[in-house]
Amino acid sequence: MAPTILIVGATGNTGQAVVETLPKLLQSSNALSDHRVIALTRSSKSPVAQRLAKVPGVEVIEKNWVDITPDWLHEHQVTRAFIAPHNDPNAFAEESTFHIAALNAGVKYIVRISTTAANVRADCPAYYARTHWAVEALLSSPEFTNLQWTSLQPNIFSAFYLSSAVEFIKQYRKTGKQGDLKLIASKEAPIGVIDSSEVGVFAAHLLSQEDPSVHNKAKYVLNGPEDITGQQLVEKVIYQDTSFLDQIWEYQYAATNQSKNVIFSIKHAPVTAWEGKCSTSTTSKEVLEIAAPKITPTEALKGLLEE
């Protein structure tokens, strides 16, 4: 069996681009051309999984990543991995278990998806951002010296940032009626929204590095190529809207034992963006040097409207 690069969350918003980009980069690598790519999914029958299974050099395996053990990693000869963890309240327990398994299995390098850099701190009111801080602190500890890692801290994804505007436009085209547009954006603060696929492309470039040690323990900030404000989207709009949390609670968490207080702490996550701390000026220079994002908000909006 060939050495393996594992993609956890392969069918997700960033994982798809990793799977599609990485095999091509490995082909031109002197040290990694013999590596195969395993794309992990919870359903190999999904349309996305079936499409990824057709990518040369990729094997799609159906498995829930939270069940991965050191023995499983050994069995599949995993040497490097990508992980885009979920943001549920138990995320730290499950992601840290994965990293401990990787450490004990001798995995050499991991690229993980974090969240908005301005929020990755111990005192962030939004619970999931504290989770990412805690995972990065865990990986930075002396006990994890043998496991190299890079944490990607992308700004808000354009699909999420523009979602309400996309729906607003689609409904107007369909009905001719114009209601209130509610945006998570503030009116004037610039924010460097980024297409999730470009985060995946950058992750693939890191995973294909023959010597990733230069990126060990790095935390890279990723933004799109242009800043955008809420005012640039439309004129009649309700800004700084977080009412979407009501739907998240109702449809995803209300029937569970999760704390409503914890879930609603997400409303604090956009505050750093509203304060102007998430503009393109924060992009890590390594991102611009290795795989600079190119998809502008205008291009992203056009693409979303065509879906």
mmCIF file with all atom_site columns, N, CA and C in Angstrom, residues 230-273:
data_model
loop_
_atom_site.group_PDB
_atom_site.id
_atom_site.type_symbol
_atom_site.label_atom_id
_atom_site.label_alt_id
_atom_site.label_comp_id
_atom_site.label_asym_id
_atom_site.label_entity_id
_atom_site.label_seq_id
_atom_site.pdbx_PDB_ins_code
_atom_site.Cartn_x
_atom_site.Cartn_y
_atom_site.Cartn_z
_atom_site.occupancy
_atom_site.B_iso_or_equiv
_atom_site.pdbx_formal_charge
_atom_site.auth_seq_id
_atom_site.auth_comp_id
_atom_site.auth_asym_id
_atom_site.auth_atom_id
_atom_site.pdbx_PDB_model_num
ATOM 1   N N  . GLY A 1 230 ? -21.077 46.204 3.397  1.00 0.00 ? 230 GLY A N  1
ATOM 2   C CA . GLY A 1 230 ? -22.493 45.951 3.203  1.00 0.00 ? 230 GLY A CA 1
ATOM 3   C C  . GLY A 1 230 ? -23.120 46.959 2.253  1.00 0.00 ? 230 GLY A C  1
ATOM 4   N N  . GLN A 1 231 ? -22.669 48.197 2.331  1.00 0.00 ? 231 GLN A N  1
ATOM 5   C CA . GLN A 1 231 ? -23.239 49.251 1.500  1.00 0.00 ? 231 GLN A CA 1
ATOM 6   C C  . GLN A 1 231 ? -22.984 49.012 0.018  1.00 0.00 ? 231 GLN A C  1
ATOM 7   N N  . GLN A 1 232 ? -21.918 48.297 -0.298 1.00 0.00 ? 232 GLN A N  1
ATOM 8   C CA . GLN A 1 232 ? -21.612 48.028 -1.696 1.00 0.00 ? 232 GLN A CA 1
ATOM 9   C C  . GLN A 1 232 ? -22.559 47.014 -2.314 1.00 0.00 ? 232 GLN A C  1
ATOM 10  N N  . LEU A 1 233 ? -23.259 46.265 -1.481 1.00 0.00 ? 233 LEU A N  1
ATOM 11  C CA . LEU A 1 233 ? -24.159 45.253 -2.014 1.00 0.00 ? 233 LEU A CA 1
ATOM 12  C C  . LEU A 1 233 ? -25.471 45.858 -2.498 1.00 0.00 ? 233 LEU A C  1
ATOM 13  N N  . VAL A 1 234 ? -26.107 46.652 -1.641 1.00 0.00 ? 234 VAL A N  1
ATOM 14  C CA . VAL A 1 234 ? -27.403 47.234 -1.977 1.00 0.00 ? 234 VAL A CA 1
ATOM 15  C C  . VAL A 1 234 ? -27.603 48.524 -1.208 1.00 0.00 ? 234 VAL A C  1
ATOM 16  N N  . GLU A 1 235 ? -28.684 49.189 -1.509 1.00 0.00 ? 235 GLU A N  1
ATOM 17  C CA . GLU A 1 235 ? -28.985 50.442 -0.819 1.00 0.00 ? 235 GLU A CA 1
ATOM 18  C C  . GLU A 1 235 ? -29.981 50.225 0.326  1.00 0.00 ? 235 GLU A C  1
ATOM 19  N N  . LYS A 1 236 ? -31.093 49.522 0.079  1.00 0.00 ? 236 LYS A N  1
ATOM 20  C CA . LYS A 1 236 ? -32.106 49.301 1.114  1.00 0.00 ? 236 LYS A CA 1
ATOM 21  C C  . LYS A 1 236 ? -31.782 47.992 1.829  1.00 0.00 ? 236 LYS A C  1
ATOM 22  N N  . VAL A 1 237 ? -31.312 48.086 3.043  1.00 0.00 ? 237 VAL A N  1
ATOM 23  C CA . VAL A 1 237 ? -30.820 46.885 3.692  1.00 0.00 ? 237 VAL A CA 1
ATOM 24  C C  . VAL A 1 237 ? -30.846 47.034 5.209  1.00 0.00 ? 237 VAL A C  1
ATOM 25  N N  . ILE A 1 238 ? -30.992 45.891 5.886  1.00 0.00 ? 238 ILE A N  1
ATOM 26  C CA . ILE A 1 238 ? -30.865 45.823 7.339  1.00 0.00 ? 238 ILE A CA 1
ATOM 27  C C  . ILE A 1 238 ? -29.495 45.225 7.630  1.00 0.00 ? 238 ILE A C  1
ATOM 28  N N  . TYR A 1 239 ? -28.620 46.002 8.262  1.00 0.00 ? 239 TYR A N  1
ATOM 29  C CA . TYR A 1 239 ? -27.246 45.562 8.489  1.00 0.00 ? 239 TYR A CA 1
ATOM 30  C C  . TYR A 1 239 ? -27.085 44.861 9.840  1.00 0.00 ? 239 TYR A C  1
ATOM 31  N N  . GLN A 1 240 ? -25.953 44.174 9.970  1.00 0.00 ? 240 GLN A N  1
ATOM 32  C CA . GLN A 1 240 ? -25.549 43.509 11.210 1.00 0.00 ? 240 GLN A CA 1
ATOM 33  C C  . GLN A 1 240 ? -26.662 42.610 11.745 1.00 0.00 ? 240 GLN A C  1
ATOM 34  N N  . ASP A 1 241 ? -27.253 41.844 10.845 1.00 0.00 ? 241 ASP A N  1
ATOM 35  C CA . ASP A 1 241 ? -28.370 40.975 11.212 1.00 0.00 ? 241 ASP A CA 1
ATOM 36  C C  . ASP A 1 241 ? -27.862 39.595 11.621 1.00 0.00 ? 241 ASP A C  1
ATOM 37  N N  . THR A 1 242 ? -28.302 39.112 12.763 1.00 0.00 ? 242 THR A N  1
ATOM 38  C CA . THR A 1 242 ? -27.938 37.767 13.226 1.00 0.00 ? 242 THR A CA 1
ATOM 39  C C  . THR A 1 242 ? -29.178 36.915 13.502 1.00 0.00 ? 242 THR A C  1
ATOM 40  N N  . SER A 1 243 ? -30.297 37.271 12.879 1.00 0.00 ? 243 SER A N  1
ATOM 41  C CA . SER A 1 243 ? -31.527 36.517 13.115 1.00 0.00 ? 243 SER A CA 1
ATOM 42  C C  . SER A 1 243 ? -31.447 35.096 12.562 1.00 0.00 ? 243 SER A C  1
ATOM 43  N N  . PHE A 1 244 ? -30.455 34.842 11.689 1.00 0.00 ? 244 PHE A N  1
ATOM 44  C CA . PHE A 1 244 ? -30.286 33.489 11.164 1.00 0.00 ? 244 PHE A CA 1
ATOM 45  C C  . PHE A 1 244 ? -30.031 32.483 12.293 1.00 0.00 ? 244 PHE A C  1
ATOM 46  N N  . LEU A 1 245 ? -29.551 32.963 13.434 1.00 0.00 ? 245 LEU A N  1
ATOM 47  C CA . LEU A 1 245 ? -29.293 32.073 14.565 1.00 0.00 ? 245 LEU A CA 1
ATOM 48  C C  . LEU A 1 245 ? -30.574 31.435 15.086 1.00 0.00 ? 245 LEU A C  1
ATOM 49  N N  . ASP A 1 246 ? -31.682 32.144 14.942 1.00 0.00 ? 246 ASP A N  1
ATOM 50  C CA . ASP A 1 246 ? -32.953 31.569 15.375 1.00 0.00 ? 246 ASP A CA 1
ATOM 51  C C  . ASP A 1 246 ? -33.261 30.304 14.583 1.00 0.00 ? 246 ASP A C  1
ATOM 52  N N  . GLN A 1 247 ? -32.988 30.346 13.284 1.00 0.00 ? 247 GLN A N  1
ATOM 53  C CA . GLN A 1 247 ? -33.236 29.174 12.440 1.00 0.00 ? 247 GLN A CA 1
ATOM 54  C C  . GLN A 1 247 ? -32.251 28.054 12.744 1.00 0.00 ? 247 GLN A C  1
ATOM 55  N N  . ILE A 1 248 ? -30.982 28.439 12.961 1.00 0.00 ? 248 ILE A N  1
ATOM 56  C CA . ILE A 1 248 ? -29.982 27.425 13.306 1.00 0.00 ? 248 ILE A CA 1
ATOM 57  C C  . ILE A 1 248 ? -30.387 26.701 14.573 1.00 0.00 ? 248 ILE A C  1
ATOM 58  N N  . TRP A 1 249 ? -30.823 27.462 15.562 1.00 0.00 ? 249 TRP A N  1
ATOM 59  C CA . TRP A 1 249 ? -31.243 26.848 16.825 1.00 0.00 ? 249 TRP A CA 1
ATOM 60  C C  . TRP A 1 249 ? -32.459 25.951 16.614 1.00 0.00 ? 249 TRP A C  1
ATOM 61  N N  . GLU A 1 250 ? -33.452 26.465 15.903 1.00 0.00 ? 250 GLU A N  1
ATOM 62  C CA . GLU A 1 250 ? -34.704 25.728 15.741 1.00 0.00 ? 250 GLU A CA 1
ATOM 63  C C  . GLU A 1 250 ? -34.517 24.419 14.975 1.00 0.00 ? 250 GLU A C  1
ATOM 64  N N  . TYR A 1 251 ? -33.765 24.483 13.882 1.00 0.00 ? 251 TYR A N  1
ATOM 65  C CA . TYR A 1 251 ? -33.693 23.318 12.993 1.00 0.00 ? 251 TYR A CA 1
ATOM 66  C C  . TYR A 1 251 ? -32.510 22.388 13.283 1.00 0.00 ? 251 TYR A C  1
ATOM 67  N N  . GLN A 1 252 ? -31.501 22.869 13.997 1.00 0.00 ? 252 GLN A N  1
ATOM 68  C CA . GLN A 1 252 ? -30.318 22.044 14.197 1.00 0.00 ? 252 GLN A CA 1
ATOM 69  C C  . GLN A 1 252 ? -30.104 21.629 15.647 1.00 0.00 ? 252 GLN A C  1
ATOM 70  N N  . TYR A 1 253 ? -30.449 22.502 16.593 1.00 0.00 ? 253 TYR A N  1
ATOM 71  C CA . TYR A 1 253 ? -30.065 22.224 17.975 1.00 0.00 ? 253 TYR A CA 1
ATOM 72  C C  . TYR A 1 253 ? -31.208 22.127 18.985 1.00 0.00 ? 253 TYR A C  1
ATOM 73  N N  . ALA A 1 254 ? -32.370 22.666 18.674 1.00 0.00 ? 254 ALA A N  1
ATOM 74  C CA . ALA A 1 254 ? -33.445 22.736 19.667 1.00 0.00 ? 254 ALA A CA 1
ATOM 75  C C  . ALA A 1 254 ? -33.831 21.362 20.212 1.00 0.00 ? 254 ALA A C  1
ATOM 76  N N  . ALA A 1 255 ? -33.772 20.357 19.363 1.00 0.00 ? 255 ALA A N  1
ATOM 77  C CA . ALA A 1 255 ? -34.178 19.007 19.788 1.00 0.00 ? 255 ALA A CA 1
ATOM 78  C C  . ALA A 1 255 ? -33.042 18.242 20.464 1.00 0.00 ? 255 ALA A C  1
ATOM 79  N N  . THR A 1 256 ? -31.892 18.863 20.606 1.00 0.00 ? 256 THR A N  1
ATOM 80  C CA . THR A 1 256 ? -30.745 18.216 21.239 1.00 0.00 ? 256 THR A CA 1
ATOM 81  C C  . THR A 1 256 ? -30.586 18.727 22.668 1.00 0.00 ? 256 THR A C  1
ATOM 82  N N  . ASN A 1 257 ? -29.522 18.266 23.309 1.00 0.00 ? 257 ASN A N  1
ATOM 83  C CA . ASN A 1 257 ? -29.232 18.726 24.671 1.00 0.00 ? 257 ASN A CA 1
ATOM 84  C C  . ASN A 1 257 ? -28.213 19.858 24.700 1.00 0.00 ? 257 ASN A C  1
ATOM 85  N N  . GLN A 1 258 ? -27.959 20.462 23.536 1.00 0.00 ? 258 GLN A N  1
ATOM 86  C CA . GLN A 1 258 ? -26.991 21.549 23.487 1.00 0.00 ? 258 GLN A CA 1
ATOM 87  C C  . GLN A 1 258 ? -27.541 22.803 24.177 1.00 0.00 ? 258 GLN A C  1
ATOM 88  N N  . SER A 1 259 ? -26.632 23.586 24.737 1.00 0.00 ? 259 SER A N  1
ATOM 89  C CA . SER A 1 259 ? -27.015 24.806 25.447 1.00 0.00 ? 259 SER A CA 1
ATOM 90  C C  . SER A 1 259 ? -27.378 25.921 24.474 1.00 0.00 ? 259 SER A C  1
ATOM 91  N N  . LYS A 1 260 ? -28.554 26.491 24.656 1.00 0.00 ? 260 LYS A N  1
ATOM 92  C CA . LYS A 1 260 ? -28.972 27.610 23.806 1.00 0.00 ? 260 LYS A CA 1
ATOM 93  C C  . LYS A 1 260 ? -28.060 28.808 24.024 1.00 0.00 ? 260 LYS A C  1
ATOM 94  N N  . ASN A 1 261 ? -27.606 28.997 25.243 1.00 0.00 ? 261 ASN A N  1
ATOM 95  C CA . ASN A 1 261 ? -26.709 30.107 25.550 1.00 0.00 ? 261 ASN A CA 1
ATOM 96  C C  . ASN A 1 261 ? -25.403 29.976 24.783 1.00 0.00 ? 261 ASN A C  1
ATOM 97  N N  . VAL A 1 262 ? -24.885 28.751 24.690 1.00 0.00 ? 262 VAL A N  1
ATOM 98  C CA . VAL A 1 262 ? -23.642 28.510 23.945 1.00 0.00 ? 262 VAL A CA 1
ATOM 99  C C  . VAL A 1 262 ? -23.856 28.762 22.459 1.00 0.00 ? 262 VAL A C  1
ATOM 100 N N  . ILE A 1 263 ? -24.907 28.195 21.897 1.00 0.00 ? 263 ILE A N  1
ATOM 101 C CA . ILE A 1 263 ? -25.169 28.341 20.471 1.00 0.00 ? 263 ILE A CA 1
ATOM 102 C C  . ILE A 1 263 ? -25.343 29.807 20.099 1.00 0.00 ? 263 ILE A C  1
ATOM 103 N N  . PHE A 1 264 ? -26.076 30.549 20.916 1.00 0.00 ? 264 PHE A N  1
ATOM 104 C CA . PHE A 1 264 ? -26.333 31.947 20.600 1.00 0.00 ? 264 PHE A CA 1
ATOM 105 C C  . PHE A 1 264 ? -25.111 32.840 20.809 1.00 0.00 ? 264 PHE A C  1
ATOM 106 N N  . SER A 1 265 ? -24.044 32.287 21.373 1.00 0.00 ? 265 SER A N  1
ATOM 107 C CA . SER A 1 265 ? -22.809 33.078 21.473 1.00 0.00 ? 265 SER A CA 1
ATOM 108 C C  . SER A 1 265 ? -22.210 33.342 20.104 1.00 0.00 ? 265 SER A C  1
ATOM 109 N N  . ILE A 1 266 ? -22.678 32.612 19.081 1.00 0.00 ? 266 ILE A N  1
ATOM 110 C CA . ILE A 1 266 ? -22.208 32.840 17.711 1.00 0.00 ? 266 ILE A CA 1
ATOM 111 C C  . ILE A 1 266 ? -22.472 34.281 17.277 1.00 0.00 ? 266 ILE A C  1
ATOM 112 N N  . LYS A 1 267 ? -23.487 34.916 17.881 1.00 0.00 ? 267 LYS A N  1
ATOM 113 C CA . LYS A 1 267 ? -23.819 36.288 17.475 1.00 0.00 ? 267 LYS A CA 1
ATOM 114 C C  . LYS A 1 267 ? -22.662 37.250 17.700 1.00 0.00 ? 267 LYS A C  1
ATOM 115 N N  . HIS A 1 268 ? -21.695 36.853 18.535 1.00 0.00 ? 268 HIS A N  1
ATOM 116 C CA . HIS A 1 268 ? -20.542 37.711 18.784 1.00 0.00 ? 268 HIS A CA 1
ATOM 117 C C  . HIS A 1 268 ? -19.458 37.562 17.711 1.00 0.00 ? 268 HIS A C  1
ATOM 118 N N  . ALA A 1 269 ? -19.536 36.504 16.909 1.00 0.00 ? 269 ALA A N  1
ATOM 119 C CA . ALA A 1 269 ? -18.481 36.233 15.930 1.00 0.00 ? 269 ALA A CA 1
ATOM 120 C C  . ALA A 1 269 ? -18.296 37.342 14.901 1.00 0.00 ? 269 ALA A C  1
ATOM 121 N N  . PRO A 1 270 ? -19.360 37.974 14.376 1.00 0.00 ? 270 PRO A N  1
ATOM 122 C CA . PRO A 1 270 ? -19.164 39.007 13.355 1.00 0.00 ? 270 PRO A CA 1
ATOM 123 C C  . PRO A 1 270 ? -18.640 40.341 13.899 1.00 0.00 ? 270 PRO A C  1
ATOM 124 N N  . VAL A 1 271 ? -18.588 40.489 15.209 1.00 0.00 ? 271 VAL A N  1
ATOM 125 C CA . VAL A 1 271 ? -18.239 41.788 15.794 1.00 0.00 ? 271 VAL A CA 1
ATOM 126 C C  . VAL A 1 271 ? -16.869 42.272 15.330 1.00 0.00 ? 271 VAL A C  1
ATOM 127 N N  . THR A 1 272 ? -15.890 41.361 15.278 1.00 0.00 ? 272 THR A N  1
ATOM 128 C CA . THR A 1 272 ? -14.544 41.782 14.848 1.00 0.00 ? 272 THR A CA 1
ATOM 129 C C  . THR A 1 272 ? -14.562 42.281 13.410 1.00 0.00 ? 272 THR A C  1
ATOM 130 N N  . ALA A 1 273 ? -15.414 41.683 12.575 1.00 0.00 ? 273 ALA A N  1
ATOM 131 C CA . ALA A 1 273 ? -15.541 42.166 11.197 1.00 0.00 ? 273 ALA A CA 1
ATOM 132 C C  . ALA A 1 273 ? -16.187 43.539 11.170 1.00 0.00 ? 273 ALA A C  1
#
